[in-house]
Amino acid sequence: MAESGDMSAVALAERLVRLEKRLARQTNAREQAEALLESKSLELHETNKALAGLNASLEQRVGERTRELDEERRHALFLAERDILTGLPNRLMFGKHLQRALERTGGDARVALLYLDLDGFKAVNDTLGHACGDELLKAVGKRLADIPDETVLAARLSGDEFAIIQTGGDQPRVAVALADALIQAMQAPFGIGERDIQIGTSIGIAVSNDPVETPETLLHQADIALYRAKARQRGTWELFSPEMDIERLARLALERDLRTAIADEQFEVFYQPLHEAAGGVLVGFEALLRWNHPERGMVPPMTFIPVAEEIGLIHEIGAWVLSQACSDAIGWDAELKVAVNLSPAQFTRWSLLDDVRNALSKSGLASTRLELEITESVLMQDSESTLALLHQLRALGIHIAMDDFGTGFSSLSYLSRFPFDKIKIDRSFVQSMTEHKGSAEIIRAIIGLGRALHIKVLAEGVETTEQREMLRSEGCDELQGYLFSKPKPLVELGSLVANMRRHTALLASPQQVLQGAA
């Protein structure tokens, strides 16, 4: 029994040892698990901190990007409604503002629309380049943006076309006052780089009358009024009236007929004789363009020349006149010259030099028999490049005359900068010289100036023998006018020249002519 008890005690002890070991293992495992759990908890805490920081950073970045996108969207909307070059509202924004302005009108409230087109901008672009033209448009935009009137919105529609919406006030009186102020403001020189560029503007005005009037209708009316202003006299404004729509259609028809006239060879050159003042000897002819329309008949040059200049056809027409005049002149006596008028618009392209060369080469006419007449406005549009071109033409042996002398603002300065071969006294002085002492004094001064500078002087518009004798006594070199002959077609020049020479011989030696007749 004692042994049995001892065995039980040993087994119990062994069991206790095993239990203790097991407990130790479990305790150790629990401690390791607790340590691992604590470690993982710390890792999780750090991960949570990192995730919180990352989330905050992401939220910040999302917020910043959202603000950037909002700013980009607002900028895109701004650009979509703004002219990039000038910063003014563009056509889209202009249309929205005009629509809202018209919707707000009621009762006596009216909206005025002023449509502006820059006079002389194309010449600046063609002669000085597009970069200079862009700077000029920016300067124009700034002047319009600086209009100190909250009732006015200025916009750039396209090219050199601008528009202004004016609301409130006594219309159309306030719109007309604004147009006058704009015309005056645009006449002031623009400082572009080292140049002072002078342009102008023509304005069409339309005022809303119908409560349901649309922006398109008002813009169309202002456009029609603008064309009327440009056709009548640049640098002016016109207020739309329904009759102008008829004139607009007539103008479009004239433009269409002009293009057809070139293709169908409807143009013809007439010639008016030029005479020595002292002896009456025929010295040449001035070439004058005529348009014989199959339905309109003879269209006056003052009707179609400005239109041809405006739509760019004058370059092709001018080249044709040069070629035709030189070809006709080759059949005249060798001592007779031909004078051809050049449009200021022809000087906006350097092709003019080639046109002259081609006309001389094709016809075989000696360059010394060709005389080119220009007006002072040619020199005013870009004097440096124009003077360079004139020197090139003169180097060919061609004679250069200044037409309409005395009607401009700075003719004397141009005479000192370019050696003209001739100056032509404007017909307005000649026609009034016998009635107004001032005109006679101006003519005397011009002739004296020509004598001092060794430049020939021609008086045009001579219609009476009294005018002829006064010009002769003052020492004028050459005469031209209806007293001698109206412009004639080429086919009539033969008999015209023969009659003139008989008349000249009679004036020079009437006794000899009478004796010969006897």
Coordinates of C-alpha atoms in Angstrom, one line a residue:
M1 CA 0.0 0.0 0.0
A2 CA 2.9 2.2 0.8
E3 CA 4.4 1.5 -2.6
S4 CA 1.1 2.2 -4.2
G5 CA 0.9 5.5 -2.4
D6 CA 4.4 6.4 -3.4
M7 CA 3.6 5.7 -7.0
S8 CA 0.6 7.9 -6.9
A9 CA 2.6 10.7 -5.4
V10 CA 5.3 10.3 -8.1
A11 CA 2.6 10.3 -10.9
L12 CA 1.0 13.3 -9.3
A13 CA 4.3 15.1 -9.2
E14 CA 5.1 14.2 -12.7
R15 CA 1.7 15.4 -13.7
L16 CA 2.2 18.6 -11.8
V17 CA 5.5 19.1 -13.6
R18 CA 3.8 18.5 -16.9
L19 CA 1.1 20.9 -16.0
E20 CA 3.6 23.5 -14.9
K21 CA 5.5 23.1 -18.1
R22 CA 2.2 23.3 -20.1
L23 CA 1.2 26.3 -18.1
A24 CA 4.6 27.8 -18.7
R25 CA 4.3 27.2 -22.4
Q26 CA 0.8 28.7 -22.4
T27 CA 1.9 31.6 -20.3
N28 CA 4.9 32.2 -22.7
A29 CA 2.6 31.8 -25.7
R30 CA 0.2 34.3 -24.2
E31 CA 3.0 36.7 -23.4
Q32 CA 4.3 36.4 -27.0
A33 CA 0.7 36.8 -28.3
E34 CA 0.3 39.9 -26.1
A35 CA 3.6 41.3 -27.2
L36 CA 2.7 40.6 -30.8
L37 CA -0.7 42.1 -30.3
E38 CA 0.9 45.2 -28.7
S39 CA 3.4 45.4 -31.6
K40 CA 0.7 45.0 -34.2
S41 CA -1.4 47.6 -32.3
L42 CA 1.5 50.0 -32.5
E43 CA 2.0 49.2 -36.2
L44 CA -1.7 49.7 -36.8
H45 CA -1.6 53.0 -34.9
E46 CA 1.3 54.2 -37.0
T47 CA -0.5 53.0 -40.1
N48 CA -3.7 54.8 -39.1
K49 CA -1.6 57.9 -38.4
A50 CA 0.0 57.6 -41.9
L51 CA -3.4 57.0 -43.5
A52 CA -4.8 60.0 -41.7
G53 CA -1.9 62.1 -42.9
L54 CA -2.3 60.7 -46.4
N55 CA -6.0 61.4 -46.4
A56 CA -5.4 64.9 -45.3
S57 CA -2.9 65.4 -48.0
L58 CA -5.2 63.9 -50.6
E59 CA -8.0 66.1 -49.4
Q60 CA -5.7 69.1 -49.6
R61 CA -4.6 68.1 -53.1
V62 CA -8.2 67.4 -54.2
G63 CA -9.2 70.8 -52.9
E64 CA -6.3 72.6 -54.6
R65 CA -7.0 70.8 -57.9
T66 CA -10.7 71.5 -57.6
R67 CA -9.9 75.2 -57.2
E68 CA -7.4 75.0 -60.1
L69 CA -10.1 73.4 -62.3
D70 CA -12.6 76.0 -61.2
E71 CA -10.1 78.7 -62.1
E72 CA -9.3 77.0 -65.4
R73 CA -13.0 76.7 -66.1
R74 CA -13.6 80.4 -65.3
H75 CA -10.6 81.3 -67.5
A76 CA -11.8 79.1 -70.3
L77 CA -15.2 80.8 -70.1
F78 CA -13.4 84.2 -70.0
L79 CA -11.4 83.3 -73.1
A80 CA -14.5 82.0 -74.8
E81 CA -16.1 85.4 -74.5
R82 CA -13.1 87.6 -74.9
D83 CA -11.0 88.7 -77.8
I84 CA -7.5 87.4 -77.1
L85 CA -5.7 90.2 -78.9
T86 CA -7.5 93.2 -77.3
G87 CA -9.1 91.8 -74.2
L88 CA -12.4 93.2 -75.3
P89 CA -15.6 91.1 -75.4
N90 CA -15.8 89.1 -78.5
R91 CA -18.7 88.5 -80.8
L92 CA -20.2 85.7 -78.6
M93 CA -20.2 87.9 -75.4
F94 CA -21.3 90.9 -77.4
G95 CA -24.3 89.0 -78.7
K96 CA -25.3 87.9 -75.1
H97 CA -25.0 91.5 -73.8
L98 CA -27.0 92.8 -76.7
Q99 CA -29.7 90.2 -76.2
R100 CA -30.0 91.1 -72.5
A101 CA -30.0 94.8 -73.2
L102 CA -32.8 94.4 -75.7
E103 CA -34.8 92.2 -73.2
R104 CA -34.5 94.9 -70.5
T105 CA -35.8 97.7 -72.8
G106 CA -39.3 98.8 -72.4
G107 CA -41.4 102.0 -72.8
D108 CA -39.2 104.8 -74.1
A109 CA -35.9 102.9 -73.2
R110 CA -33.9 102.1 -76.4
V111 CA -30.6 100.4 -77.2
A112 CA -28.1 102.0 -79.6
L113 CA -25.6 99.9 -81.5
L114 CA -22.5 101.6 -83.0
Y115 CA -20.6 99.6 -85.6
L116 CA -17.0 100.8 -86.2
D117 CA -14.7 100.1 -89.1
L118 CA -11.1 101.4 -89.0
D119 CA -10.2 103.7 -92.0
G120 CA -6.7 103.0 -93.3
F121 CA -6.1 99.9 -91.3
K122 CA -5.6 97.6 -94.3
A123 CA -2.9 99.9 -95.6
V124 CA -1.1 99.7 -92.3
N125 CA -1.3 95.9 -92.3
D126 CA -0.1 95.7 -95.9
T127 CA 2.8 98.1 -95.7
L128 CA 4.0 97.8 -92.1
G129 CA 3.2 94.1 -91.5
H130 CA 0.7 92.2 -89.4
A131 CA 2.7 92.6 -86.1
C132 CA 2.3 96.3 -86.4
G133 CA -1.3 95.9 -87.3
D134 CA -1.9 93.7 -84.2
E135 CA -0.3 96.4 -82.0
L136 CA -2.5 99.0 -83.6
L137 CA -5.6 96.9 -82.9
K138 CA -4.6 96.6 -79.2
A139 CA -4.2 100.4 -79.0
V140 CA -7.6 100.9 -80.5
G141 CA -9.1 98.3 -78.1
K142 CA -7.6 100.2 -75.2
R143 CA -9.1 103.5 -76.3
L144 CA -12.5 101.9 -76.6
A145 CA -12.2 100.1 -73.2
D146 CA -11.3 103.4 -71.6
I147 CA -14.6 105.1 -72.5
P148 CA -15.8 106.6 -69.2
D149 CA -19.4 105.5 -69.4
E150 CA -21.1 102.6 -67.5
T151 CA -23.9 102.5 -70.1
V152 CA -21.4 101.5 -72.8
L153 CA -19.9 98.1 -73.7
A154 CA -17.3 97.9 -76.4
A155 CA -16.4 94.7 -78.3
R156 CA -14.2 93.5 -81.1
L157 CA -16.2 91.5 -83.7
S158 CA -13.5 90.6 -86.2
G159 CA -10.5 92.0 -88.0
D160 CA -10.7 95.8 -87.7
E161 CA -14.4 95.8 -86.9
F162 CA -15.6 96.9 -83.4
A163 CA -19.0 97.5 -82.0
I164 CA -20.5 99.4 -79.0
I165 CA -23.7 98.8 -77.1
Q166 CA -25.1 102.0 -75.5
T167 CA -28.1 101.8 -73.2
G168 CA -30.2 104.6 -71.8
G169 CA -30.3 108.2 -72.6
D170 CA -32.1 110.2 -75.2
Q171 CA -31.6 108.1 -78.3
P172 CA -30.4 108.6 -81.0
R173 CA -29.0 111.9 -79.7
V174 CA -26.6 110.3 -77.2
A175 CA -25.4 107.7 -79.7
V176 CA -24.6 110.4 -82.3
A177 CA -22.7 112.4 -79.6
L178 CA -20.7 109.2 -78.8
A179 CA -20.0 108.6 -82.5
D180 CA -18.7 112.2 -82.9
A181 CA -16.4 111.6 -79.8
L182 CA -15.1 108.3 -81.2
I183 CA -14.3 109.7 -84.6
Q184 CA -12.3 112.5 -83.0
A185 CA -10.6 110.1 -80.6
M186 CA -9.5 107.7 -83.4
Q187 CA -8.1 110.6 -85.4
A188 CA -5.4 111.2 -82.8
P189 CA -2.1 109.4 -83.8
F190 CA -1.3 106.0 -82.3
G191 CA 2.2 105.5 -81.0
I192 CA 3.2 102.1 -82.3
G193 CA 6.9 101.4 -81.5
E194 CA 8.8 104.3 -82.9
R195 CA 6.0 105.3 -85.4
D196 CA 3.1 107.6 -85.1
I197 CA 0.3 106.0 -87.1
Q198 CA -2.8 107.9 -88.0
I199 CA -6.0 106.2 -89.0
G200 CA -9.6 107.0 -88.6
T201 CA -13.0 105.3 -88.2
S202 CA -16.4 105.2 -89.9
I203 CA -19.4 104.4 -87.8
G204 CA -22.9 103.0 -88.5
I205 CA -25.6 103.6 -85.9
A206 CA -28.8 101.6 -85.4
V207 CA -31.3 102.2 -82.6
S208 CA -33.9 99.7 -81.4
N209 CA -37.5 100.7 -82.1
D210 CA -39.4 97.4 -82.0
P211 CA -39.7 95.7 -78.5
V212 CA -39.2 92.3 -80.2
E213 CA -36.1 93.4 -82.2
T214 CA -33.4 90.8 -82.4
P215 CA -29.6 91.3 -82.0
E216 CA -29.1 90.1 -85.6
T217 CA -31.5 92.7 -86.9
L218 CA -29.9 95.6 -85.1
L219 CA -26.4 94.5 -86.1
H220 CA -27.5 94.2 -89.7
Q221 CA -29.0 97.7 -89.7
A222 CA -25.8 99.1 -88.1
D223 CA -23.7 97.3 -90.8
I224 CA -25.8 98.9 -93.5
A225 CA -25.4 102.3 -92.0
L226 CA -21.6 101.7 -91.7
Y227 CA -21.4 100.9 -95.5
R228 CA -23.4 104.1 -96.2
A229 CA -20.9 106.1 -94.1
K230 CA -17.9 104.6 -95.9
A231 CA -19.4 105.2 -99.3
R232 CA -20.4 108.8 -98.5
Q233 CA -17.2 109.9 -96.8
R234 CA -14.8 108.1 -94.5
G235 CA -14.4 109.4 -91.0
T236 CA -18.1 110.0 -90.6
W237 CA -21.2 108.3 -89.1
E238 CA -24.6 107.4 -90.5
L239 CA -27.8 106.6 -88.7
F240 CA -29.7 103.7 -90.2
S241 CA -32.9 104.4 -92.1
P242 CA -35.0 101.8 -94.0
E243 CA -34.0 103.5 -97.3
M244 CA -30.4 102.4 -96.7
D245 CA -31.3 98.7 -97.2
I246 CA -32.2 99.5 -100.8
E247 CA -28.9 101.4 -101.2
R248 CA -27.0 98.4 -99.7
L249 CA -28.5 96.1 -102.3
A250 CA -27.5 98.5 -105.0
R251 CA -24.0 98.6 -103.7
L252 CA -23.8 94.8 -103.7
A253 CA -25.0 94.8 -107.3
L254 CA -22.3 97.4 -108.2
E255 CA -19.6 95.2 -106.6
R256 CA -20.9 92.2 -108.6
D257 CA -21.0 94.2 -111.8
L258 CA -17.5 95.5 -111.2
R259 CA -16.1 91.9 -111.0
T260 CA -18.0 91.1 -114.2
A261 CA -16.7 94.2 -115.9
I262 CA -13.1 92.9 -115.6
A263 CA -13.9 89.5 -117.0
D264 CA -16.0 91.0 -119.8
E265 CA -13.6 93.8 -120.7
Q266 CA -16.1 96.6 -120.2
F267 CA -13.5 99.1 -119.3
E268 CA -12.1 101.6 -121.7
V269 CA -9.4 104.3 -121.5
F270 CA -10.3 107.8 -122.6
Y271 CA -7.6 110.5 -123.2
Q272 CA -7.6 114.3 -122.5
P273 CA -4.9 116.4 -124.2
L274 CA -2.1 118.3 -122.3
H275 CA -0.8 121.5 -123.9
E276 CA 2.1 123.8 -123.5
A277 CA 0.7 127.0 -122.0
A278 CA 2.9 129.4 -124.0
G279 CA 2.4 128.1 -127.6
G280 CA -0.5 125.7 -127.2
V281 CA 1.6 122.8 -128.5
L282 CA 0.2 119.4 -127.8
V283 CA 2.6 117.5 -125.4
G284 CA 0.6 114.5 -124.5
F285 CA -2.5 113.0 -123.0
E286 CA -3.8 112.0 -119.6
A287 CA -5.3 108.5 -119.5
L288 CA -8.7 108.4 -117.8
L289 CA -10.6 105.2 -117.0
R290 CA -14.2 104.8 -118.2
W291 CA -16.7 102.0 -117.6
N292 CA -19.2 101.4 -120.3
H293 CA -21.8 99.1 -118.6
P294 CA -24.1 97.2 -120.9
E295 CA -27.2 98.3 -118.9
R296 CA -26.0 101.2 -116.8
G297 CA -24.3 103.0 -119.6
M298 CA -21.2 105.1 -118.8
V299 CA -20.6 104.8 -115.0
P300 CA -18.8 107.8 -113.6
P301 CA -15.4 107.1 -112.1
M302 CA -16.3 108.7 -108.8
T303 CA -19.0 106.1 -108.5
F304 CA -17.0 103.0 -109.1
I305 CA -13.4 103.8 -108.3
P306 CA -13.9 104.1 -104.5
V307 CA -15.8 100.8 -104.6
A308 CA -12.9 99.1 -106.5
E309 CA -10.4 100.5 -104.0
E310 CA -12.5 99.2 -101.1
I311 CA -12.9 95.6 -102.3
G312 CA -9.4 95.3 -103.7
L313 CA -10.1 95.3 -107.4
I314 CA -8.2 98.5 -108.0
H315 CA -4.9 96.6 -108.2
E316 CA -6.1 94.5 -111.2
I317 CA -7.9 97.4 -112.8
G318 CA -4.9 99.8 -112.3
A319 CA -2.5 97.3 -113.9
W320 CA -4.8 97.0 -116.9
V321 CA -5.0 100.8 -117.3
L322 CA -1.2 101.0 -117.2
S323 CA -0.8 98.3 -119.8
Q324 CA -3.6 99.7 -122.1
A325 CA -2.3 103.3 -121.9
C326 CA 1.3 102.3 -122.7
S327 CA 0.1 100.1 -125.6
D328 CA -2.1 103.0 -127.0
A329 CA 0.7 105.6 -126.6
I330 CA 3.2 103.5 -128.7
G331 CA 1.1 104.4 -131.7
W332 CA 1.4 108.2 -131.1
D333 CA 4.1 110.6 -132.2
A334 CA 7.3 109.9 -130.3
E335 CA 7.3 113.3 -128.6
L336 CA 3.8 112.8 -127.0
K337 CA 3.7 111.4 -123.4
V338 CA 1.0 109.6 -121.5
A339 CA 0.0 110.4 -118.0
V340 CA -1.6 107.7 -115.8
N341 CA -3.3 108.3 -112.4
L342 CA -2.3 105.9 -109.6
S343 CA -4.7 105.1 -106.8
P344 CA -3.3 105.4 -103.2
A345 CA -4.5 101.8 -102.8
Q346 CA -2.1 100.6 -105.5
F347 CA 0.8 101.7 -103.2
T348 CA -0.1 99.2 -100.6
R349 CA 1.4 96.4 -102.7
W350 CA 4.9 96.2 -104.1
S351 CA 3.5 94.6 -107.2
L352 CA 3.0 98.2 -108.5
L353 CA 6.6 98.3 -109.6
D354 CA 6.2 95.0 -111.5
D355 CA 3.0 96.3 -113.1
V356 CA 4.8 99.4 -114.4
R357 CA 7.7 97.4 -115.7
N358 CA 5.4 94.9 -117.4
A359 CA 3.4 97.6 -119.1
L360 CA 6.5 99.2 -120.5
S361 CA 8.1 95.9 -121.6
K362 CA 4.9 94.6 -123.2
S363 CA 4.2 97.8 -125.1
G364 CA 7.8 98.8 -125.9
L365 CA 7.0 102.4 -124.8
A366 CA 10.1 104.4 -123.7
S367 CA 9.9 105.0 -120.0
T368 CA 10.6 108.7 -120.4
R369 CA 7.2 109.0 -122.2
L370 CA 5.3 107.7 -119.2
E371 CA 4.2 110.0 -116.4
L372 CA 2.6 108.7 -113.2
E373 CA 0.3 111.0 -111.2
I374 CA -0.1 110.5 -107.5
T375 CA -2.0 112.4 -104.8
E376 CA -0.6 113.6 -101.5
S377 CA -2.7 110.9 -99.6
V378 CA -0.3 108.3 -101.1
L379 CA 2.6 109.8 -99.2
M380 CA 0.6 110.2 -96.0
Q381 CA -0.2 106.5 -95.6
D382 CA 3.5 105.5 -95.2
S383 CA 5.9 108.1 -96.5
E384 CA 9.1 106.1 -96.1
S385 CA 8.2 103.0 -98.1
T386 CA 6.2 105.1 -100.6
L387 CA 9.2 107.4 -101.2
A388 CA 11.4 104.3 -101.7
L389 CA 9.0 103.0 -104.3
L390 CA 8.8 106.4 -106.0
H391 CA 12.5 106.5 -106.2
Q392 CA 12.6 103.1 -107.9
L393 CA 10.0 104.2 -110.4
R394 CA 11.9 107.3 -111.2
A395 CA 15.1 105.3 -111.6
L396 CA 13.4 103.6 -114.6
G397 CA 13.2 107.1 -116.3
I398 CA 9.5 107.6 -115.5
H399 CA 8.3 111.1 -114.6
I400 CA 6.3 111.6 -111.4
A401 CA 3.7 114.3 -110.9
M402 CA 1.9 115.4 -107.7
D403 CA -1.8 115.7 -108.5
D404 CA -4.3 118.0 -106.8
F405 CA -1.5 120.1 -105.4
G406 CA -2.5 122.7 -102.8
T407 CA -5.5 120.7 -101.4
G408 CA -3.5 118.7 -98.8
F409 CA -1.8 119.6 -95.5
S410 CA 1.9 119.1 -96.1
S411 CA 2.6 119.2 -99.8
L412 CA 5.6 121.5 -99.3
S413 CA 7.4 118.9 -97.0
Y414 CA 6.9 116.2 -99.6
L415 CA 8.3 118.4 -102.4
S416 CA 11.5 118.8 -100.3
R417 CA 11.7 115.0 -99.7
F418 CA 11.1 113.8 -103.3
P419 CA 12.1 115.4 -106.6
F420 CA 8.8 115.6 -108.4
D421 CA 8.9 116.3 -112.1
K422 CA 5.6 118.1 -112.1
I423 CA 2.9 119.5 -109.8
K424 CA -0.7 119.9 -111.0
I425 CA -2.7 122.8 -109.7
D426 CA -6.1 121.6 -108.5
R427 CA -9.1 122.6 -110.7
S428 CA -10.8 124.2 -107.7
F429 CA -8.3 127.0 -107.8
V430 CA -8.4 127.4 -111.6
Q431 CA -12.2 127.6 -111.7
S432 CA -12.4 130.3 -109.1
M433 CA -9.3 132.3 -110.1
T434 CA -11.1 134.9 -112.1
E435 CA -13.7 135.6 -109.3
H436 CA -11.6 135.2 -106.2
K437 CA -8.3 137.0 -105.7
G438 CA -7.2 134.4 -103.1
S439 CA -7.3 131.6 -105.7
A440 CA -5.2 133.7 -108.2
E441 CA -2.7 134.4 -105.4
I442 CA -2.4 130.7 -104.6
I443 CA -1.9 129.8 -108.3
R444 CA 0.8 132.5 -108.5
A445 CA 2.5 131.1 -105.4
I446 CA 2.5 127.5 -106.8
I447 CA 3.9 128.6 -110.1
G448 CA 6.6 130.6 -108.3
L449 CA 7.4 127.5 -106.2
G450 CA 7.6 125.3 -109.2
R451 CA 10.0 127.8 -110.9
A452 CA 12.2 127.9 -107.9
L453 CA 12.4 124.1 -107.6
H454 CA 12.7 123.6 -111.4
I455 CA 9.4 121.6 -111.4
K456 CA 6.9 122.0 -114.2
V457 CA 3.5 123.2 -113.2
L458 CA 0.3 122.1 -115.0
A459 CA -3.1 123.7 -114.4
E460 CA -6.1 121.4 -114.8
G461 CA -9.7 122.3 -115.2
V462 CA -9.1 125.2 -117.7
E463 CA -12.5 126.0 -119.3
T464 CA -12.3 129.6 -120.5
T465 CA -10.0 131.7 -122.6
E466 CA -9.7 134.1 -119.7
Q467 CA -8.4 131.4 -117.4
R468 CA -6.0 130.3 -120.1
E469 CA -4.6 133.8 -120.6
M470 CA -4.2 134.4 -116.9
L471 CA -2.3 131.2 -116.5
R472 CA -0.1 131.9 -119.4
S473 CA 0.7 135.4 -118.0
E474 CA 1.6 133.9 -114.7
G475 CA 4.1 131.5 -116.4
C476 CA 2.3 128.2 -116.0
D477 CA 4.0 125.5 -118.1
E478 CA 1.1 123.2 -119.2
L479 CA -2.7 123.4 -119.4
Q480 CA -5.5 120.9 -119.4
G481 CA -9.2 121.2 -119.5
Y482 CA -12.5 121.3 -121.4
L483 CA -11.4 124.5 -123.2
F484 CA -9.2 122.2 -125.3
S485 CA -11.1 119.0 -125.3
K486 CA -13.1 116.7 -123.1
P487 CA -11.7 113.2 -122.6
K488 CA -12.0 111.2 -125.9
P489 CA -11.7 107.5 -126.8
L490 CA -8.7 106.3 -128.6
V491 CA -10.5 106.1 -132.0
E492 CA -11.2 109.8 -131.9
L493 CA -7.7 111.0 -131.1
G494 CA -6.5 111.1 -134.7
S495 CA -9.0 113.8 -135.8
L496 CA -8.6 115.5 -132.4
V497 CA -4.8 115.8 -132.8
A498 CA -5.2 117.1 -136.4
N499 CA -7.7 119.7 -135.3
M500 CA -5.5 120.8 -132.4
R501 CA -2.5 121.2 -134.6
R502 CA -4.4 123.3 -137.1
H503 CA -5.7 125.4 -134.3
T504 CA -2.2 125.7 -132.8
A505 CA -0.7 126.8 -136.1
L506 CA -3.5 129.4 -136.5
L507 CA -2.7 130.8 -133.1
A508 CA 1.0 130.8 -133.7
S509 CA 1.0 132.4 -137.2
P510 CA -2.5 133.4 -138.4
Q511 CA -1.1 135.3 -141.4
Q512 CA 0.8 132.3 -142.8
V513 CA -2.3 130.1 -142.4
L514 CA -4.5 132.6 -144.2
Q515 CA -1.9 133.0 -147.0
G516 CA -1.7 129.2 -147.3
A517 CA -5.5 129.0 -147.5
A518 CA -5.5 131.7 -150.2

